[in-house]
Coordinates of C-alpha atoms in Angstrom, one line a residue:
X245 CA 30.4 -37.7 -42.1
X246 CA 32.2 -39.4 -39.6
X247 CA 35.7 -37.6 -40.4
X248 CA 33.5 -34.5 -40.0
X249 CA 32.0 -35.5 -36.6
X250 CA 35.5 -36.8 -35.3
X251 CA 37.5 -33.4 -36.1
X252 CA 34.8 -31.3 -34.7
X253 CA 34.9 -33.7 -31.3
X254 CA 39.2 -33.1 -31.1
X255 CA 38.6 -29.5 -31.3
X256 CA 36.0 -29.5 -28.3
X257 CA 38.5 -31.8 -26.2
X258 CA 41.4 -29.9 -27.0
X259 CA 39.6 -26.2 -27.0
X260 CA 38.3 -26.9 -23.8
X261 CA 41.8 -28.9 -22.0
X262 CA 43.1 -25.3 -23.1
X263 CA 40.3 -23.1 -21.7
X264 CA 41.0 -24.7 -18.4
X265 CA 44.8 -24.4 -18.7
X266 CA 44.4 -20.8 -19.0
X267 CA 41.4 -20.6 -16.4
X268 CA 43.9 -22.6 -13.3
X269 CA 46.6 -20.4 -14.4
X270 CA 44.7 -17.3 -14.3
X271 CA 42.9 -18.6 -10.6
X272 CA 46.9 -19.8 -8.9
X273 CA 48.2 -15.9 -10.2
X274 CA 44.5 -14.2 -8.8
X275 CA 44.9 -16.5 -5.0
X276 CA 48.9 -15.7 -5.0
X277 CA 47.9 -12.0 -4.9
X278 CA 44.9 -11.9 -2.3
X279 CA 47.2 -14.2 -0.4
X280 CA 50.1 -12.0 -0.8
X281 CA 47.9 -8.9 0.5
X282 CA 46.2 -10.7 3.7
X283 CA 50.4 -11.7 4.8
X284 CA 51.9 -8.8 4.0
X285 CA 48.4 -6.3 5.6
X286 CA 49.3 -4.2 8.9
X287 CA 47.4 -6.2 11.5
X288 CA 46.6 -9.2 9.5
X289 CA 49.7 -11.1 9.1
X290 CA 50.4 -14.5 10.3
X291 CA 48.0 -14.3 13.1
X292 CA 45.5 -13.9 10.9
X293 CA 46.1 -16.6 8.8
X294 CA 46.0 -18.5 11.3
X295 CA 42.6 -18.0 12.0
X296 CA 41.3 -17.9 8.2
X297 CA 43.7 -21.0 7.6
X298 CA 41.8 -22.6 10.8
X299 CA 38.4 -22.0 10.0
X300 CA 39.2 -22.4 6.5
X301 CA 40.5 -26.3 7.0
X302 CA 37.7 -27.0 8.8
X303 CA 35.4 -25.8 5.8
X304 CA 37.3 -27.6 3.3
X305 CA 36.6 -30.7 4.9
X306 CA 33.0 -30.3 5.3
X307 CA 33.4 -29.6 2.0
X308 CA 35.2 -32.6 0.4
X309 CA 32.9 -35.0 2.2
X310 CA 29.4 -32.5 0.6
X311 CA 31.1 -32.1 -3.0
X312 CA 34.3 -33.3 -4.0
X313 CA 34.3 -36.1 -6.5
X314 CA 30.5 -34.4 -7.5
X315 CA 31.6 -33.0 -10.9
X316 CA 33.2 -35.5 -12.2
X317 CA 30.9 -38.3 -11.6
X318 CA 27.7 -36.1 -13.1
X319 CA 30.4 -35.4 -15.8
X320 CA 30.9 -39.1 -16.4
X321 CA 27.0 -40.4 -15.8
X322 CA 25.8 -37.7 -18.1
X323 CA 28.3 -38.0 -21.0
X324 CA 27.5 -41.4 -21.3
X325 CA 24.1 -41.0 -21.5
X326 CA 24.7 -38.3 -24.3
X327 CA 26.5 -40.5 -26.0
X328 CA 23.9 -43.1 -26.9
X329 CA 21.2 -40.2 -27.7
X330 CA 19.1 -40.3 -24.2
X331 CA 19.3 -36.6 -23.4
X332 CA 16.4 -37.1 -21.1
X333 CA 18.1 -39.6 -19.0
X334 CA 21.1 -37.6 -19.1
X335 CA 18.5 -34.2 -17.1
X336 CA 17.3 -36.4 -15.0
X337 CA 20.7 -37.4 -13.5
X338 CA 21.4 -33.7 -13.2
X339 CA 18.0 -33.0 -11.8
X340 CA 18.5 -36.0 -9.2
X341 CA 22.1 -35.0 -8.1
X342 CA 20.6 -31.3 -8.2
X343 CA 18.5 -32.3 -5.4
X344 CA 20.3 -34.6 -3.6
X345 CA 23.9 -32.6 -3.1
X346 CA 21.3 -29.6 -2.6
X347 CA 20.3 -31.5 0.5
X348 CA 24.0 -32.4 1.4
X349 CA 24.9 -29.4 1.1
X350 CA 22.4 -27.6 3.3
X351 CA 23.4 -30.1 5.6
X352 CA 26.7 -29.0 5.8
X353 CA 25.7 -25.3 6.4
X354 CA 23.6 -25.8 9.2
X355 CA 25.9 -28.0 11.0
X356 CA 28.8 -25.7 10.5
X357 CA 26.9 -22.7 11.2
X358 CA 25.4 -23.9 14.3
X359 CA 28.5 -25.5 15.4
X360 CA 30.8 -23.1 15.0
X361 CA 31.5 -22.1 18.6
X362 CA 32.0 -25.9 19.7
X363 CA 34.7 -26.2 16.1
X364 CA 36.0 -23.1 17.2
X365 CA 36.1 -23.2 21.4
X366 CA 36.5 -27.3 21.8
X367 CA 38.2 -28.6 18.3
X368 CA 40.7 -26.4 16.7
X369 CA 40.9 -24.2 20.2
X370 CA 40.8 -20.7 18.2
X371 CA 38.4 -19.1 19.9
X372 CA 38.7 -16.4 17.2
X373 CA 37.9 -18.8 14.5
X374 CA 34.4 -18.9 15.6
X375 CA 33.1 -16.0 13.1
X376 CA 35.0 -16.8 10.4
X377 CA 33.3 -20.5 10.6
X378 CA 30.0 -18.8 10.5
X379 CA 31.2 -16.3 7.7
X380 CA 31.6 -19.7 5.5
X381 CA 28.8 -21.7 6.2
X382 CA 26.7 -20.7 3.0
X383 CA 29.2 -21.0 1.3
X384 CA 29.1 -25.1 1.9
X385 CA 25.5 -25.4 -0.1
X386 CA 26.6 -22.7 -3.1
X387 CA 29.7 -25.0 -3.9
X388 CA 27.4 -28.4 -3.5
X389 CA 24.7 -27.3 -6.0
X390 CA 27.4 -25.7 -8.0
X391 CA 30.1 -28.8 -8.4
X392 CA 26.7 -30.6 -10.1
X393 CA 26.0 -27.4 -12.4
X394 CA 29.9 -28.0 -13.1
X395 CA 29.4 -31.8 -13.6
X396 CA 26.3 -31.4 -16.5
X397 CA 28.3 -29.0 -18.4
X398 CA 31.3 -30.9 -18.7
X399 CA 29.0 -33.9 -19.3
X400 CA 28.1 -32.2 -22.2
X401 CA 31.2 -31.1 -23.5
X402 CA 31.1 -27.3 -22.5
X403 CA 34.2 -27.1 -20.4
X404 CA 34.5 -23.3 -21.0
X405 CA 31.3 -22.4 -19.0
X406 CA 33.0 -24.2 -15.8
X407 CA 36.2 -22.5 -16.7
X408 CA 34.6 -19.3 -16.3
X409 CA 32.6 -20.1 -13.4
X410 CA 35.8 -20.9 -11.7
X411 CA 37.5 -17.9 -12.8
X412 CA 35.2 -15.5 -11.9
X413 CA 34.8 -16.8 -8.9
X414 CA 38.5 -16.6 -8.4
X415 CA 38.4 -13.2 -9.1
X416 CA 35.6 -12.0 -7.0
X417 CA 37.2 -13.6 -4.4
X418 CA 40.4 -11.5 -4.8
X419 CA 39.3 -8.2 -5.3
X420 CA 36.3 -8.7 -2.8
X421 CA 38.6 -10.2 -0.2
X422 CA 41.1 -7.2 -0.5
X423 CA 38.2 -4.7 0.0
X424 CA 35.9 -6.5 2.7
X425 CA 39.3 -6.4 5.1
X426 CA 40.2 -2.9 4.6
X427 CA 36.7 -1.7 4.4
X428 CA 36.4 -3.8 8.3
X429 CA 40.0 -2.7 9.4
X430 CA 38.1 0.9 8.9
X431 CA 35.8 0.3 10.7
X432 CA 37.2 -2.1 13.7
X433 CA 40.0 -0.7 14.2
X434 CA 42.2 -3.2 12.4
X435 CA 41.0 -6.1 14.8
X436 CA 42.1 -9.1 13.1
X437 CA 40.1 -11.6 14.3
X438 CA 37.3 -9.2 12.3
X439 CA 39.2 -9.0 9.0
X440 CA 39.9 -13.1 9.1
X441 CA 36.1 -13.0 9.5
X442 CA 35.9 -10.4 6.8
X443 CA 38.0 -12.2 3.7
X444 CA 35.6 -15.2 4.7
X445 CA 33.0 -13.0 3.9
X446 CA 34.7 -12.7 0.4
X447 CA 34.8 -16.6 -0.3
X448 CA 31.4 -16.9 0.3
X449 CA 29.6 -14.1 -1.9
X450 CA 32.2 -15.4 -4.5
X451 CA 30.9 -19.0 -4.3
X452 CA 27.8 -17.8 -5.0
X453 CA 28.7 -15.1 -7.8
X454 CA 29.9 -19.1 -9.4
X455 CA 26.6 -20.4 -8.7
X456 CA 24.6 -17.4 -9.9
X457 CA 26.6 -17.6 -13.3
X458 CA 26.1 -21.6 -13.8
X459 CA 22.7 -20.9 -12.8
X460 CA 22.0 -18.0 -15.4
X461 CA 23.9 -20.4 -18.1
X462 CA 21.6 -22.6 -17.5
X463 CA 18.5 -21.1 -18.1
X464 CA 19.7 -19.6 -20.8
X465 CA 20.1 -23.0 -22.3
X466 CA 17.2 -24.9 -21.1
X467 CA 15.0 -24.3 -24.0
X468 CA 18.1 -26.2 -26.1
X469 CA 18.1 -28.6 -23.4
X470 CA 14.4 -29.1 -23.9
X471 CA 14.1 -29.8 -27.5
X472 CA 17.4 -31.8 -27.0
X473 CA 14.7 -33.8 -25.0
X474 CA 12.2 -33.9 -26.9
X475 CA 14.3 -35.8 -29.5
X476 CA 15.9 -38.0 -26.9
X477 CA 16.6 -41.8 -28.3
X478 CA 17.2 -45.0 -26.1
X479 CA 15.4 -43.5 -23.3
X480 CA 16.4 -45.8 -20.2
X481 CA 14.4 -45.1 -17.5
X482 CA 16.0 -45.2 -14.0
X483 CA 13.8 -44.6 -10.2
X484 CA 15.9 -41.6 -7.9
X485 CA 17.0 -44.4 -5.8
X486 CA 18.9 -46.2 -8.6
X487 CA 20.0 -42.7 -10.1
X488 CA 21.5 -41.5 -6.1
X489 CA 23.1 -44.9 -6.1
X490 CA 24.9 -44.5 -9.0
X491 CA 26.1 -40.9 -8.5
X492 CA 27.1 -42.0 -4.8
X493 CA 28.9 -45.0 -6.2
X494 CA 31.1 -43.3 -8.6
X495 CA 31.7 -40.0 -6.3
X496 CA 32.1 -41.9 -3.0
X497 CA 35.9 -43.4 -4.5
X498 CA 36.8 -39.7 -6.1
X499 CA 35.7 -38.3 -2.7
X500 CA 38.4 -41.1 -1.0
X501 CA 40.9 -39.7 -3.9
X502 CA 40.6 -36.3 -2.4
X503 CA 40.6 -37.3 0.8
X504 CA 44.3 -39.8 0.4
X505 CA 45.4 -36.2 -0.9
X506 CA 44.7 -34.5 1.6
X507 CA 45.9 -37.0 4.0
X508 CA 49.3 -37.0 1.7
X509 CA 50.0 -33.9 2.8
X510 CA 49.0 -33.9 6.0
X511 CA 51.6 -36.8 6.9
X512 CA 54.8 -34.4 7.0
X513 CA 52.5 -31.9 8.5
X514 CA 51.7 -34.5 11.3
X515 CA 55.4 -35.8 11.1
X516 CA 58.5 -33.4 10.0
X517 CA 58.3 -30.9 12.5
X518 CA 57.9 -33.6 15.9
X519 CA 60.3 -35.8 14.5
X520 CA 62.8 -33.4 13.5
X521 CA 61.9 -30.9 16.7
X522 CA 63.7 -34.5 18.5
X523 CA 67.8 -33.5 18.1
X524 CA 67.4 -29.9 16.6
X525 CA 65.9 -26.6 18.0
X526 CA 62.2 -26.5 17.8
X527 CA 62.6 -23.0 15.5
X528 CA 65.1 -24.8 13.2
X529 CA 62.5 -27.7 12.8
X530 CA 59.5 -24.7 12.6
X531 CA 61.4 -23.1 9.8
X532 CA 62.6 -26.6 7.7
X533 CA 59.1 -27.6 7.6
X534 CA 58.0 -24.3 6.7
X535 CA 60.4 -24.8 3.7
X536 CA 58.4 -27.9 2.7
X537 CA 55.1 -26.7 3.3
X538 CA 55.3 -23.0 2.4
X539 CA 57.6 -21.9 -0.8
X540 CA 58.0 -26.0 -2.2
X541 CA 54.5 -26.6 -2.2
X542 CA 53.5 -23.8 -4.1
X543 CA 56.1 -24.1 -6.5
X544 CA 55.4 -27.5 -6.9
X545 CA 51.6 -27.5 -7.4
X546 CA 52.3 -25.2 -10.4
X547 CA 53.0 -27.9 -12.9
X548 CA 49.7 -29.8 -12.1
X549 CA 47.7 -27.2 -11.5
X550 CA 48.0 -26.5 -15.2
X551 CA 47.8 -30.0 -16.2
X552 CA 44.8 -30.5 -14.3
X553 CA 43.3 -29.4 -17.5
X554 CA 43.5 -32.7 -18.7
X555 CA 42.5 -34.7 -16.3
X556 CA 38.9 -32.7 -16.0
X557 CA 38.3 -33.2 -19.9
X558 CA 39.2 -37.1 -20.3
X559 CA 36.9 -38.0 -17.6
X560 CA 33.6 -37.6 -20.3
X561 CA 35.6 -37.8 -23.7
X562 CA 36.6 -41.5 -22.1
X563 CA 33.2 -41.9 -20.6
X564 CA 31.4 -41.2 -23.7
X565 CA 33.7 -42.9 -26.2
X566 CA 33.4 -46.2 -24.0
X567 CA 29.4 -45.9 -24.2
X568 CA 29.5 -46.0 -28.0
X569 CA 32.0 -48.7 -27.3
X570 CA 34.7 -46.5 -29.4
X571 CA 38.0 -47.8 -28.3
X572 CA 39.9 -45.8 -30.9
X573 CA 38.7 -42.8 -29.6
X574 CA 39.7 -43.2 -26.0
X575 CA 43.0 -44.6 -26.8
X576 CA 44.3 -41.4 -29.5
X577 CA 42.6 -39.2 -26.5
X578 CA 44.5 -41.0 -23.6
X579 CA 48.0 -41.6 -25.6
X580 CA 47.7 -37.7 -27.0
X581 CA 47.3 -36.2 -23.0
X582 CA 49.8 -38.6 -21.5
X583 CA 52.3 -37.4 -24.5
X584 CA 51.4 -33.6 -23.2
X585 CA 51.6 -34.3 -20.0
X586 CA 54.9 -35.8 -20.1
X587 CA 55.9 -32.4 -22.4
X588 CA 54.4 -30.2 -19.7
X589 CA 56.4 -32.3 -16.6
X590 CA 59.8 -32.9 -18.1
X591 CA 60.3 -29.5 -19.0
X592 CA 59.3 -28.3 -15.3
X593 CA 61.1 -30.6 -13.2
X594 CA 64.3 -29.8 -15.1
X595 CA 63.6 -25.9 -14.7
X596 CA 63.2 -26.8 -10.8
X597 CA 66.0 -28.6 -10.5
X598 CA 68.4 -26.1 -12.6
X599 CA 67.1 -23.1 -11.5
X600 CA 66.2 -23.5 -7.9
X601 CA 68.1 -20.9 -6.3
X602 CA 67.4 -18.5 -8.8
X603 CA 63.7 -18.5 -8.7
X604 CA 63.8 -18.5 -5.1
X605 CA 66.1 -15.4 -5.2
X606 CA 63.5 -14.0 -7.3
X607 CA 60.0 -14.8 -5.5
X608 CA 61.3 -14.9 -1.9
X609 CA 64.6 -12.4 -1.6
X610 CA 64.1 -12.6 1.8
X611 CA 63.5 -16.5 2.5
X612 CA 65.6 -17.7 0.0
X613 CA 66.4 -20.8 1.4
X614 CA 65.6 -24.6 0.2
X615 CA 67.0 -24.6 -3.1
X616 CA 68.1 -28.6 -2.5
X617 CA 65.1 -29.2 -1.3
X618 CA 63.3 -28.1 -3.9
X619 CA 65.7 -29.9 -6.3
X620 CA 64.4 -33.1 -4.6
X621 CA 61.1 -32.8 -4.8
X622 CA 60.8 -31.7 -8.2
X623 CA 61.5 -35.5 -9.4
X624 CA 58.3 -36.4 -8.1
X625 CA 56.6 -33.7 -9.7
X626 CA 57.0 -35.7 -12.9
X627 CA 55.1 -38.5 -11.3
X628 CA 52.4 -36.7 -9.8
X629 CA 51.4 -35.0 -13.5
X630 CA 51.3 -38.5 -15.4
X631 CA 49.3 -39.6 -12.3
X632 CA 46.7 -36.9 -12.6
X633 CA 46.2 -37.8 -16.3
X634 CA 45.9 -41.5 -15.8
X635 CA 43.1 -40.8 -13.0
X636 CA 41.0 -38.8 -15.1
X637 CA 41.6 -41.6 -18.0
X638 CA 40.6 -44.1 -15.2
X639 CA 37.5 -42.3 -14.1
X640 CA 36.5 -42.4 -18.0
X641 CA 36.5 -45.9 -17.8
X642 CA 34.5 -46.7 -14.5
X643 CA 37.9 -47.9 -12.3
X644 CA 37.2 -44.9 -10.0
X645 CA 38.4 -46.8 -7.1
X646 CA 42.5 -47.6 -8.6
X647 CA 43.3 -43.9 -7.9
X648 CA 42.4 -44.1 -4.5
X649 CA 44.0 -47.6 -3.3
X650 CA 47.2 -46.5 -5.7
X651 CA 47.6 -43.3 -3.9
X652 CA 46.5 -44.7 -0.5
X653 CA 49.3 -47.2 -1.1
X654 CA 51.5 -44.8 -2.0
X655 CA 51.0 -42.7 1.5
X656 CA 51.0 -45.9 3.7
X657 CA 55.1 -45.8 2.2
X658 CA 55.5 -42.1 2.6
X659 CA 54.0 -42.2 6.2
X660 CA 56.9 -45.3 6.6
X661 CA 59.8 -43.4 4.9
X662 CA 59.2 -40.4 7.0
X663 CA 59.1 -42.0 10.7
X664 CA 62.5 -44.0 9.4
X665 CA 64.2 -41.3 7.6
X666 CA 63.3 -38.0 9.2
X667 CA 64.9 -39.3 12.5
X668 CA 68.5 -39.2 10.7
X669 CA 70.2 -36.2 11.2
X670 CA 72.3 -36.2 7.8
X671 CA 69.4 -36.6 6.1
X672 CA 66.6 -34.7 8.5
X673 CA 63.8 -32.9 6.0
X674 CA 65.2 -34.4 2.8
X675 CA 63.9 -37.8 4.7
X676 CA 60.1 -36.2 4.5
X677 CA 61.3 -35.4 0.1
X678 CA 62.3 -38.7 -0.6
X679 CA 58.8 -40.1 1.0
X680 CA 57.1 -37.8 -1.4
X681 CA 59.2 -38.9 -4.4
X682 CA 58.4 -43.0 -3.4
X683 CA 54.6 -42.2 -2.4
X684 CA 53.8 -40.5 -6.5
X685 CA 55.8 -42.9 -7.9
X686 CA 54.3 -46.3 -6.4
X687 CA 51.1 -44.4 -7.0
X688 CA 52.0 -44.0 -10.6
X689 CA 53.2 -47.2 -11.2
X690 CA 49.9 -48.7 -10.1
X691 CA 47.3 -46.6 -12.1
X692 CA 49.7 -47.0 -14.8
X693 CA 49.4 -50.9 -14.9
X694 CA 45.6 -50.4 -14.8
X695 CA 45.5 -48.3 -17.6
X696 CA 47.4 -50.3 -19.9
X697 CA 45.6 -53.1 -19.3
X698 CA 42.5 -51.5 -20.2
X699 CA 43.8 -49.1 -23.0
X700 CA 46.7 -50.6 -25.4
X701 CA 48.5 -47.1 -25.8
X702 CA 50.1 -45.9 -28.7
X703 CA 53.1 -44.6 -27.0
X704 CA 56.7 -45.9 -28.1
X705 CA 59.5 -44.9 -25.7
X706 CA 61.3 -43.0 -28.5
X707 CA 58.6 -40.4 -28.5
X708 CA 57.5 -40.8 -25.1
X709 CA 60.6 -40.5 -23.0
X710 CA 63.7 -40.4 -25.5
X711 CA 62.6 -37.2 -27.8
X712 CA 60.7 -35.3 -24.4
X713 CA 64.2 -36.2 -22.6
X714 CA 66.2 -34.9 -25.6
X715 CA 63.9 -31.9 -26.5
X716 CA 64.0 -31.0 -22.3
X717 CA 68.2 -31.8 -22.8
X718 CA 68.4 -29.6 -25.1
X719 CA 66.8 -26.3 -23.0
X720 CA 68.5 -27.0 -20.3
X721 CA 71.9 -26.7 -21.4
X722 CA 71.1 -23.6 -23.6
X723 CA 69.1 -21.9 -21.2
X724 CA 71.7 -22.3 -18.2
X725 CA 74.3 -20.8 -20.4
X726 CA 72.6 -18.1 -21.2
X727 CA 71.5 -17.5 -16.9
X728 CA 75.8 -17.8 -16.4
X729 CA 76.7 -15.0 -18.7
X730 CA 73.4 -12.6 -18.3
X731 CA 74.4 -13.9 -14.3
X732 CA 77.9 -12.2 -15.0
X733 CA 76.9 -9.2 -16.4
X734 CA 75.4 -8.3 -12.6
X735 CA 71.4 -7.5 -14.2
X736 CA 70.2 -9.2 -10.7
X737 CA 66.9 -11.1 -10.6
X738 CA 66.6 -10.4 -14.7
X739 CA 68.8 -13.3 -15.6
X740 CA 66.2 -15.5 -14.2
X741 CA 63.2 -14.0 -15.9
X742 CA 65.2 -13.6 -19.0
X743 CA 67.0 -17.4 -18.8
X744 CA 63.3 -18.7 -17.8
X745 CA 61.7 -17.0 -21.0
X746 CA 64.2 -18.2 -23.4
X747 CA 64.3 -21.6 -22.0
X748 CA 60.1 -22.1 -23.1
X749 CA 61.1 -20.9 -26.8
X750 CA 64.3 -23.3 -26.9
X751 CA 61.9 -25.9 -25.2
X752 CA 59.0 -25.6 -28.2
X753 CA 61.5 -25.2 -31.0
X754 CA 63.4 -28.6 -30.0
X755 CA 59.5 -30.1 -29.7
X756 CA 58.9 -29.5 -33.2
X757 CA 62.4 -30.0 -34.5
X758 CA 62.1 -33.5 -32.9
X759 CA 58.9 -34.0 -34.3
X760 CA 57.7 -35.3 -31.2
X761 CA 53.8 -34.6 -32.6
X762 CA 52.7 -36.4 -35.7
X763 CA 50.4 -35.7 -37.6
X764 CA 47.4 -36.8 -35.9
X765 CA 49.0 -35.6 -32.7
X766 CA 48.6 -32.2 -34.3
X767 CA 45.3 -32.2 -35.4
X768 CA 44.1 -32.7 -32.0
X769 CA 45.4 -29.7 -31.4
X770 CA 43.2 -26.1 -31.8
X771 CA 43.7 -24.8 -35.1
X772 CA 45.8 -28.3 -35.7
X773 CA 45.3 -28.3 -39.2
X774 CA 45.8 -24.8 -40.1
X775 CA 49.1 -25.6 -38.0
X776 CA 50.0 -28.8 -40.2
X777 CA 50.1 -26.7 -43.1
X778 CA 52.1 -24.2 -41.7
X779 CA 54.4 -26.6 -40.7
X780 CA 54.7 -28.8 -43.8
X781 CA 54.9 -25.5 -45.9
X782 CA 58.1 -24.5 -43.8
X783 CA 59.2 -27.8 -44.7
X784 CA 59.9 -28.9 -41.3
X785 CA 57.1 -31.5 -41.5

């Protein structure tokens, strides 16, 4: 009975770290095209990015300080709860943190809705801003209540109906952004400060086409929920105050987490350009940190925004295997995503890092420059992924404050590394890469000493870093000599695609020829076993 119970509970991990993959995939391609559209749309441009960004910014913080951090600590309070059979326990925490980030929320609506002209006129000094402010101000108390919806379903091990939520709200806010602005460029005139206003507009009904869905989902469920109950065991009760506490406590630190992140990045954007604007011309400067900040960024964030998956699923598999103390459980699930992980980086970073003028030929014909730069910042790339993992690993196990000191640590020597190396000249924006590369990896190397002093990890370097290293070796060389002779034959930007393509197939056949999975590894996976037998049939197993 227990083999039974543990196969069924790898599938749900694994189904739903892939659900997620797919969804964050599916939400970077949906923002790349709205984004695309607003840049490249006859009187929208960069001046009105700059008002959506401005107004936007100012949202995002109201909305990290009402929400972020949310999800995952309902995730983690409720799993546990599950875990030992007190289902009622685990509703009330939703119920609580229903009504208390409901409050927060509204909060954070009113003030931003009533203060948008004094944001707009006195703050950020974009007078234009002002509607789009007001434009997102509901949106503030959809995402609140909605991060806790998100929280009880992954809590209960039904990543997919986040997924969705998040994807359809991605999509809404694509298709309903591109129609708002031209149906208001119709209409105005094209008056830009109107259409910034407009693809607002668009975020907002979208948050609340997420909520709607999580809200719909949940009724659905609540007469399971209410027989689950019914036959709730080791009932603990708890008052509101104790249950806000606790909620507070553990999404307080991954509030701070988002918050060091945020801060991360705005260090080069409160350093590279001043520093560097010192002994070059202020549009060189402009245009080196819109390098960094622009076409590296969202190259970059790729890689993690598909192994975010990971991160979002250990956070109650951990919880709930530490409440039925099940150390086993949490180690296979830790060692198994920082083995992926590590198969998802290596492979990435070395694609950067071979193929950096090519893909920049390819996505930015135009702009093509920062090929070295990207080169350099794709090493910490590989840091940043192992760190995400470990922080959701972390969060399973209660030490929600180590990712926030790590990576506030880690920024303290970035912010350092960029006032001393950005005023060199030989090295000028490459100063502001190297404090990137130094800030992830001191941050790593701290959550990774907490970890393994909590976990004892089954990961032997041969198939943690010599096989991945190999496996990686192996499509690089192959898939670079196939991009220098399909690059000879003059096919233009179809190399790339082509090199890129055969480089993932080279990259997965070296994985299994390496055996880099075992056989536990591979049940983990969906389908695993079916997959096992297919292998061990071929023989290659």
């Amino acid at each position: 009975m227990s083999e039974v119970k543990t196969k069924i509970k790898k599938e749900t991990f694994m189904q739903g770290v892939v659900t997620i993959m797919f969804s964050q995939i599916l939400i970077k391609v949906l923002g790349l095209i709205y984004t695309l559209y607003l840049t490249n749309r006859e009187g929208f441009g960069d001046a009105g990015n700059a008002i959506y960004a401005s107004g936007y910014q100012i949202y995002a913080l109201l909305l990290t300080i009402s929400s972020i951090g949310v999800p995952n600590a309902i995730s983690k309070l409720v799993s546990e709860r599950l875990a030992v059979g007190d289902n009622k326990g685990a509703n009330k925490i939703f119920k609580v943190g229903l009504a208390t980030f409901g409050i927060i929320g509204a909060v954070g609506t009113i003030v931003l809705f009533f203060g948008a002209h004094t944001i707009a006129y006195s703050w950020i000094q974009i007078p234009e801003a002002e509607l789009t402010l007001i434009a997102l101000s509901p949106a503030i108390f959809f995402v609140s209540i909605s991060s806790v919806f998100r929280g009880y379903f992954n809590g209960r091990r039904t990543l997919k109906t986040t997924a969705r939520a998040q994807t359809l709200e991605q999509v809404f806010k694509t298709i309903l952004t591109i129609v708002i602005v031209e149906l208001v460029a119709i209409i105005t005139s094209t008056s830009t400060e109107m259409m910034a206003a407009g693809a607002n507009i668009a975020t907002t009904i979208a948050t609340f086409s997420s909520f709607a869905y999580l809200f719909a989902y949940y009724k659905v469920k609540r007469k399971e929920i209410g027989n689950e109950i019914e036959h709730s065991i080791n009932y603990k009760y708890e008052n509101v105050k104790a249950i806000i506490r606790k909620i507070l406590m553990v999404s307080i630190p991954l509030t701070l987490s988002s918050i060091m992140t945020s801060f991360n990045k705005n260090i080069d954007s409160f350093t590279v350009k001043r520093i560097l604007s010192t002994y070059m011309p202020e549009l060189e400067a402009t245009t080196l940190y819109g390098q960094l900040s622009g076409k590296i960024d969202t190259l970059t964030n790729l890689p993690l925004a598909i192994n975010i998956a990971f991160a979002t699923a250990l956070v109650p598999a951990i919880a709930a295997a530490k409440a039925q103390n099940d150390r086993e459980t949490a180690t296979k699930r830790t060692s198994f995503s920082l083995l992926t992980s590590m198969l998802i980086g290596l492979p990435c970073v070395a694609g950067m890092i071979i193929f950096a003028q090519p893909i920049l030929n390819l996505l930015y014909p135009n702009a093509n420059e920062g090929a070295l730069l990207l080169q350099l910042i794709a090493f910490s790339v590989m840091f940043s992924i192992l760190d995400q993992t470990i922080n959701g690993a972390l969060q399973g196990f209660g030490k929600v404050m180590v990712p926030a000191i790590a990576l506030g640590i880690g920024c303290f020597a970035k912010l350092i590394l960029n006032i001393v190396l950005l005023p060199i000249p030989e090295l000028n924006v490459y100063g502001a890469a190297i404090g990137s590369i130094v800030c992830h990896f001191v941050a790593f190397t701290i959550v990774y000493s907490v970890l393994k002093k909590n976990v004892k990890l089954d990961l032997p370097f041969r198939k943690f870093i010599l096989k991945p290293a190999l496996a990686t070796g192996i499509m690089g060389v192959c898939s670079y000599t196939v991009y220098l002779i399909l690059d000879g034959m003059k096919i233009g930007s179809s190399a790339t695609i082509i090199s890129i393509l055969f480089a993932i197939v080279i990259y997965l056949l070296a994985v299994v020829a390496l055996k880099i999975y075992n056989k536990d590894d591979i049940y983990m996976l969906p389908k695993g076993e079916k997959i096992y037998k297919l292998l061990k049939k071929s023989k290659i197993y």
